[in-house]
């Protein structure tokens, strides 16, 4: 989702693919098998996310991240969205 005139962008991340590092996250479990394959792959995705966000912020964009597991709590997301877009 991109809000052009306001230069705000919202990412919705899948917790597994984007390694949500909230200990309360029920989805972002680390893979237990094929760890040698998965860990570098997930690390690269995470690094790319951070680089994207840094690049956007350096161009004056505000970035908000929403995680897959947070979509269950729509009320709190709505609140954060409103204050993000108004702020
Ligand atoms: Zn999560």
Short mmCIF file of N, CA, C and O and ligand atoms in Angstrom, two decimals:
data_model
loop_
_atom_site.label_atom_id
_atom_site.label_comp_id
_atom_site.label_asym_id
_atom_site.label_seq_id
_atom_site.Cartn_x
_atom_site.Cartn_y
_atom_site.Cartn_z
N UNK A 1 0.85 -1.20 0.00
CA UNK A 1 0.00 0.00 0.00
C UNK A 1 0.88 1.24 0.00
O UNK A 1 1.75 1.38 0.84
N UNK A 2 0.67 2.12 -0.92
CA UNK A 2 1.46 3.34 -0.99
C UNK A 2 0.53 4.54 -0.99
O UNK A 2 -0.43 4.58 -1.76
N UNK A 3 0.81 5.48 -0.12
CA UNK A 3 0.02 6.70 -0.05
C UNK A 3 0.89 7.82 -0.58
O UNK A 3 1.56 8.51 0.16
N UNK A 4 0.90 7.97 -1.90
CA UNK A 4 1.84 8.83 -2.60
C UNK A 4 1.97 10.23 -2.08
O UNK A 4 3.05 10.63 -1.66
N UNK A 5 0.86 11.00 -2.09
CA UNK A 5 0.99 12.42 -1.74
C UNK A 5 1.52 12.61 -0.33
O UNK A 5 2.14 13.62 -0.04
N UNK A 6 1.25 11.64 0.53
CA UNK A 6 1.71 11.80 1.91
C UNK A 6 3.07 11.13 2.12
O UNK A 6 3.60 11.14 3.20
N UNK A 7 3.59 10.49 1.10
CA UNK A 7 4.88 9.82 1.20
C UNK A 7 4.91 8.85 2.37
O UNK A 7 5.82 8.87 3.20
N UNK A 8 3.89 8.02 2.45
CA UNK A 8 3.86 7.01 3.49
C UNK A 8 3.64 5.66 2.84
O UNK A 8 2.87 5.54 1.89
N UNK A 9 4.32 4.68 3.35
CA UNK A 9 4.19 3.36 2.75
C UNK A 9 4.02 2.33 3.85
O UNK A 9 4.59 2.46 4.94
N UNK A 10 3.18 1.35 3.59
CA UNK A 10 2.88 0.32 4.59
C UNK A 10 3.24 -1.05 4.01
O UNK A 10 2.83 -1.38 2.91
N UNK A 11 4.05 -1.79 4.75
CA UNK A 11 4.39 -3.15 4.36
C UNK A 11 3.63 -4.13 5.24
O UNK A 11 3.58 -3.96 6.46
N UNK A 12 3.07 -5.14 4.63
CA UNK A 12 2.51 -6.24 5.40
C UNK A 12 3.42 -7.45 5.18
O UNK A 12 3.60 -7.91 4.05
N UNK A 13 4.07 -7.89 6.26
CA UNK A 13 5.04 -8.97 6.15
C UNK A 13 4.45 -10.30 6.62
O UNK A 13 3.77 -10.34 7.63
N UNK A 14 4.77 -11.35 5.91
CA UNK A 14 4.51 -12.69 6.42
C UNK A 14 5.55 -13.00 7.50
O UNK A 14 6.74 -12.80 7.30
N UNK A 15 5.07 -13.47 8.66
CA UNK A 15 5.97 -13.63 9.81
C UNK A 15 7.08 -14.65 9.55
O UNK A 15 8.21 -14.46 9.99
N UNK A 16 6.76 -15.72 8.87
CA UNK A 16 7.79 -16.73 8.63
C UNK A 16 8.82 -16.21 7.64
O UNK A 16 10.02 -16.19 7.94
N UNK A 17 8.38 -15.74 6.50
CA UNK A 17 9.30 -15.33 5.44
C UNK A 17 10.14 -14.14 5.84
O UNK A 17 11.26 -13.98 5.37
N UNK A 18 9.59 -13.29 6.69
CA UNK A 18 10.31 -12.06 7.02
C UNK A 18 10.86 -12.10 8.44
O UNK A 18 11.24 -11.07 8.98
N UNK A 19 10.89 -13.30 9.03
CA UNK A 19 11.52 -13.51 10.33
C UNK A 19 11.07 -12.47 11.37
O UNK A 19 11.88 -11.73 11.90
N UNK A 20 9.79 -12.45 11.62
CA UNK A 20 9.27 -11.57 12.67
C UNK A 20 9.98 -11.89 13.98
O UNK A 20 9.92 -13.01 14.46
N UNK A 21 10.68 -10.90 14.55
CA UNK A 21 11.49 -11.23 15.73
C UNK A 21 10.82 -10.86 17.05
O UNK A 21 11.48 -10.63 18.05
N UNK A 22 9.50 -10.82 17.06
CA UNK A 22 8.77 -10.64 18.31
C UNK A 22 8.61 -12.00 18.98
O UNK A 22 8.09 -12.93 18.38
N UNK A 23 9.10 -12.13 20.23
CA UNK A 23 8.98 -13.42 20.91
C UNK A 23 7.53 -13.87 21.08
O UNK A 23 7.26 -15.07 21.26
N UNK A 24 6.60 -12.94 21.04
CA UNK A 24 5.19 -13.29 21.19
C UNK A 24 4.56 -13.78 19.89
O UNK A 24 3.42 -14.21 19.88
N UNK A 25 5.31 -13.70 18.81
CA UNK A 25 4.74 -14.07 17.52
C UNK A 25 4.55 -15.58 17.43
O UNK A 25 5.50 -16.34 17.62
N UNK A 26 3.33 -16.01 17.15
CA UNK A 26 3.06 -17.45 17.10
C UNK A 26 3.45 -18.08 15.76
O UNK A 26 3.43 -19.31 15.63
N UNK A 27 3.78 -17.28 14.78
CA UNK A 27 3.97 -17.80 13.43
C UNK A 27 5.45 -17.93 13.05
O UNK A 27 5.83 -18.82 12.30
N UNK A 28 6.28 -17.05 13.60
CA UNK A 28 7.66 -16.95 13.13
C UNK A 28 8.58 -17.96 13.78
O UNK A 28 9.67 -17.62 14.22
N UNK A 29 8.17 -19.21 13.85
CA UNK A 29 9.06 -20.22 14.39
C UNK A 29 10.22 -20.46 13.43
O UNK A 29 10.05 -20.41 12.21
N UNK A 30 11.37 -20.69 13.98
CA UNK A 30 12.52 -20.99 13.14
C UNK A 30 12.38 -22.42 12.60
O UNK A 30 11.90 -23.31 13.29
N UNK A 31 12.79 -22.61 11.36
CA UNK A 31 12.72 -23.96 10.79
C UNK A 31 13.61 -24.92 11.56
O UNK A 31 14.68 -24.54 12.02
N UNK A 32 13.14 -26.14 11.72
CA UNK A 32 13.92 -27.13 12.48
C UNK A 32 14.66 -28.10 11.57
O UNK A 32 15.64 -28.70 11.97
N UNK A 33 14.15 -28.25 10.36
CA UNK A 33 14.86 -29.11 9.43
C UNK A 33 15.42 -28.28 8.30
O UNK A 33 14.97 -27.15 8.06
N UNK A 34 16.43 -28.79 7.62
CA UNK A 34 17.09 -28.07 6.53
C UNK A 34 17.53 -26.67 6.96
O UNK A 34 17.41 -25.71 6.21
N UNK A 35 18.03 -26.58 8.19
CA UNK A 35 18.39 -25.27 8.73
C UNK A 35 19.44 -24.57 7.86
O UNK A 35 19.39 -23.36 7.66
N UNK A 36 20.39 -25.36 7.35
CA UNK A 36 21.44 -24.77 6.51
C UNK A 36 20.87 -24.12 5.27
O UNK A 36 21.44 -23.18 4.72
N UNK A 37 19.75 -24.63 4.83
CA UNK A 37 19.11 -24.07 3.65
C UNK A 37 18.26 -22.85 4.01
O UNK A 37 18.33 -21.81 3.37
N UNK A 38 17.47 -22.99 5.08
CA UNK A 38 16.48 -21.96 5.41
C UNK A 38 17.10 -20.72 6.04
O UNK A 38 16.71 -19.61 5.71
N UNK A 39 18.01 -20.90 6.97
CA UNK A 39 18.46 -19.73 7.73
C UNK A 39 19.09 -18.65 6.84
O UNK A 39 18.71 -17.50 6.95
N UNK A 40 20.02 -19.03 5.93
CA UNK A 40 20.58 -17.97 5.07
C UNK A 40 19.52 -17.32 4.18
O UNK A 40 19.56 -16.12 3.94
N UNK A 41 18.56 -18.14 3.75
CA UNK A 41 17.49 -17.62 2.90
C UNK A 41 16.65 -16.58 3.66
O UNK A 41 16.35 -15.50 3.16
N UNK A 42 16.28 -16.93 4.90
CA UNK A 42 15.46 -16.02 5.70
C UNK A 42 16.25 -14.78 6.09
O UNK A 42 15.72 -13.68 6.14
N UNK A 43 17.55 -14.98 6.37
CA UNK A 43 18.41 -13.84 6.71
C UNK A 43 18.47 -12.85 5.55
O UNK A 43 18.43 -11.64 5.75
N UNK A 44 18.58 -13.38 4.33
CA UNK A 44 18.64 -12.50 3.16
C UNK A 44 17.35 -11.70 3.00
O UNK A 44 17.39 -10.52 2.69
N UNK A 45 16.21 -12.36 3.22
CA UNK A 45 14.94 -11.65 3.09
C UNK A 45 14.86 -10.52 4.11
O UNK A 45 14.46 -9.40 3.80
N UNK A 46 15.28 -10.82 5.33
CA UNK A 46 15.23 -9.83 6.40
C UNK A 46 16.14 -8.64 6.08
O UNK A 46 15.77 -7.50 6.26
N UNK A 47 17.33 -8.96 5.58
CA UNK A 47 18.29 -7.92 5.24
C UNK A 47 17.72 -7.03 4.13
O UNK A 47 17.85 -5.80 4.17
N UNK A 48 17.09 -7.67 3.14
CA UNK A 48 16.53 -6.91 2.03
C UNK A 48 15.41 -5.99 2.52
O UNK A 48 15.31 -4.85 2.08
N UNK A 49 14.59 -6.48 3.45
CA UNK A 49 13.54 -5.64 4.02
C UNK A 49 14.15 -4.39 4.65
O UNK A 49 13.68 -3.28 4.45
N UNK A 50 15.20 -4.63 5.46
CA UNK A 50 15.81 -3.50 6.17
C UNK A 50 16.42 -2.50 5.19
O UNK A 50 16.32 -1.30 5.38
N UNK A 51 17.04 -3.02 4.12
CA UNK A 51 17.63 -2.12 3.13
C UNK A 51 16.55 -1.32 2.40
O UNK A 51 16.72 -0.12 2.16
N UNK A 52 15.44 -1.98 2.06
CA UNK A 52 14.34 -1.29 1.40
C UNK A 52 13.82 -0.15 2.27
O UNK A 52 13.59 0.96 1.80
N UNK A 53 13.63 -0.46 3.56
CA UNK A 53 13.08 0.54 4.47
C UNK A 53 14.04 1.70 4.64
O UNK A 53 13.66 2.87 4.58
N UNK A 54 15.33 1.38 4.79
CA UNK A 54 16.32 2.44 4.94
C UNK A 54 16.34 3.35 3.71
O UNK A 54 16.41 4.57 3.81
N UNK A 55 16.29 2.71 2.52
CA UNK A 55 16.32 3.49 1.28
C UNK A 55 15.11 4.40 1.18
O UNK A 55 15.23 5.58 0.83
N UNK A 56 13.94 3.88 1.53
CA UNK A 56 12.72 4.69 1.47
C UNK A 56 12.80 5.85 2.46
O UNK A 56 12.46 6.98 2.13
N UNK A 57 13.26 5.54 3.68
CA UNK A 57 13.31 6.58 4.71
C UNK A 57 14.30 7.67 4.33
O UNK A 57 14.08 8.85 4.59
N UNK A 58 15.39 7.27 3.67
CA UNK A 58 16.37 8.28 3.28
C UNK A 58 15.83 9.16 2.16
O UNK A 58 16.35 10.25 1.91
N UNK A 59 14.79 8.70 1.48
CA UNK A 59 14.16 9.54 0.46
C UNK A 59 12.96 10.30 1.02
O UNK A 59 12.18 10.88 0.27
N UNK A 60 12.79 10.25 2.32
CA UNK A 60 11.75 11.04 2.95
C UNK A 60 10.43 10.32 3.15
O UNK A 60 9.43 10.96 3.47
N UNK A 61 10.41 9.03 2.95
CA UNK A 61 9.18 8.28 3.16
C UNK A 61 9.07 7.84 4.62
O UNK A 61 10.08 7.56 5.26
N UNK A 62 7.84 7.79 5.10
CA UNK A 62 7.58 7.16 6.39
C UNK A 62 7.14 5.73 6.13
O UNK A 62 6.31 5.50 5.25
N UNK A 63 7.69 4.82 6.88
CA UNK A 63 7.42 3.41 6.65
C UNK A 63 6.77 2.81 7.89
O UNK A 63 7.22 3.02 9.00
N UNK A 64 5.68 2.07 7.67
CA UNK A 64 5.05 1.34 8.75
C UNK A 64 5.02 -0.13 8.37
O UNK A 64 4.71 -0.47 7.23
N UNK A 65 5.37 -0.98 9.32
CA UNK A 65 5.33 -2.41 9.06
C UNK A 65 4.19 -3.04 9.85
O UNK A 65 4.02 -2.77 11.03
N UNK A 66 3.43 -3.87 9.18
CA UNK A 66 2.40 -4.66 9.85
C UNK A 66 2.75 -6.12 9.64
O UNK A 66 3.14 -6.52 8.54
N UNK A 67 2.64 -6.89 10.71
CA UNK A 67 2.99 -8.31 10.62
C UNK A 67 1.73 -9.15 10.51
O UNK A 67 0.69 -8.83 11.07
N UNK A 68 1.93 -10.25 9.81
CA UNK A 68 0.85 -11.23 9.59
C UNK A 68 0.09 -11.54 10.88
O UNK A 68 -1.13 -11.56 10.92
N UNK A 69 0.84 -11.80 11.97
CA UNK A 69 0.18 -12.20 13.21
C UNK A 69 -0.62 -11.06 13.82
O UNK A 69 -1.51 -11.29 14.63
N UNK A 70 -0.29 -9.81 13.43
CA UNK A 70 -1.01 -8.67 13.99
C UNK A 70 -2.36 -8.46 13.30
O UNK A 70 -3.20 -7.72 13.81
N UNK A 71 -2.53 -9.10 12.15
CA UNK A 71 -3.78 -8.91 11.41
C UNK A 71 -4.97 -9.46 12.18
O UNK A 71 -6.11 -9.15 11.88
N UNK A 72 -4.69 -10.29 13.20
CA UNK A 72 -5.77 -10.83 14.01
C UNK A 72 -6.30 -9.78 14.97
O UNK A 72 -7.40 -9.92 15.50
N UNK A 73 -5.48 -8.77 15.23
CA UNK A 73 -5.93 -7.73 16.15
C UNK A 73 -6.22 -6.46 15.37
O UNK A 73 -5.47 -5.50 15.40
N UNK A 74 -7.32 -6.49 14.65
CA UNK A 74 -7.62 -5.40 13.75
C UNK A 74 -7.80 -4.07 14.46
O UNK A 74 -7.44 -3.03 13.94
N UNK A 75 -8.33 -4.12 15.66
CA UNK A 75 -8.56 -2.87 16.38
C UNK A 75 -7.27 -2.11 16.61
O UNK A 75 -7.18 -0.91 16.38
N UNK A 76 -6.25 -2.85 17.06
CA UNK A 76 -5.01 -2.16 17.38
C UNK A 76 -4.31 -1.71 16.10
O UNK A 76 -3.65 -0.68 16.07
N UNK A 77 -4.48 -2.47 15.02
CA UNK A 77 -3.89 -2.04 13.75
C UNK A 77 -4.57 -0.77 13.26
O UNK A 77 -3.91 0.16 12.80
N UNK A 78 -5.89 -0.74 13.39
CA UNK A 78 -6.62 0.43 12.93
C UNK A 78 -6.13 1.68 13.65
O UNK A 78 -5.90 2.72 13.04
N UNK A 79 -5.93 1.53 14.95
CA UNK A 79 -5.43 2.65 15.74
C UNK A 79 -4.07 3.11 15.24
O UNK A 79 -3.82 4.30 15.05
N UNK A 80 -3.17 2.12 15.06
CA UNK A 80 -1.82 2.47 14.61
C UNK A 80 -1.85 3.08 13.22
O UNK A 80 -1.10 4.01 12.93
N UNK A 81 -2.71 2.53 12.36
CA UNK A 81 -2.81 3.06 10.99
C UNK A 81 -3.25 4.52 11.01
O UNK A 81 -2.67 5.35 10.33
N UNK A 82 -4.26 4.80 11.82
CA UNK A 82 -4.76 6.16 11.87
C UNK A 82 -3.70 7.11 12.37
O UNK A 82 -3.48 8.17 11.78
N UNK A 83 -2.99 6.72 13.43
CA UNK A 83 -2.00 7.66 13.94
C UNK A 83 -0.81 7.75 13.00
O UNK A 83 -0.18 8.79 12.88
N UNK A 84 -0.52 6.66 12.26
CA UNK A 84 0.55 6.72 11.27
C UNK A 84 0.20 7.68 10.14
O UNK A 84 1.00 8.51 9.74
N UNK A 85 -1.02 7.54 9.64
CA UNK A 85 -1.41 8.36 8.49
C UNK A 85 -1.66 9.81 8.87
O UNK A 85 -1.46 10.71 8.06
N UNK A 86 -2.08 10.05 10.11
CA UNK A 86 -2.31 11.41 10.53
C UNK A 86 -1.03 12.13 10.94
O UNK A 86 -0.91 13.33 10.84
N UNK A 87 -0.09 11.34 11.43
CA UNK A 87 1.12 11.93 12.03
C UNK A 87 2.06 12.55 11.03
O UNK A 87 1.91 12.46 9.85
ZN1 LIG B 1 4.49 -12.29 13.68
#
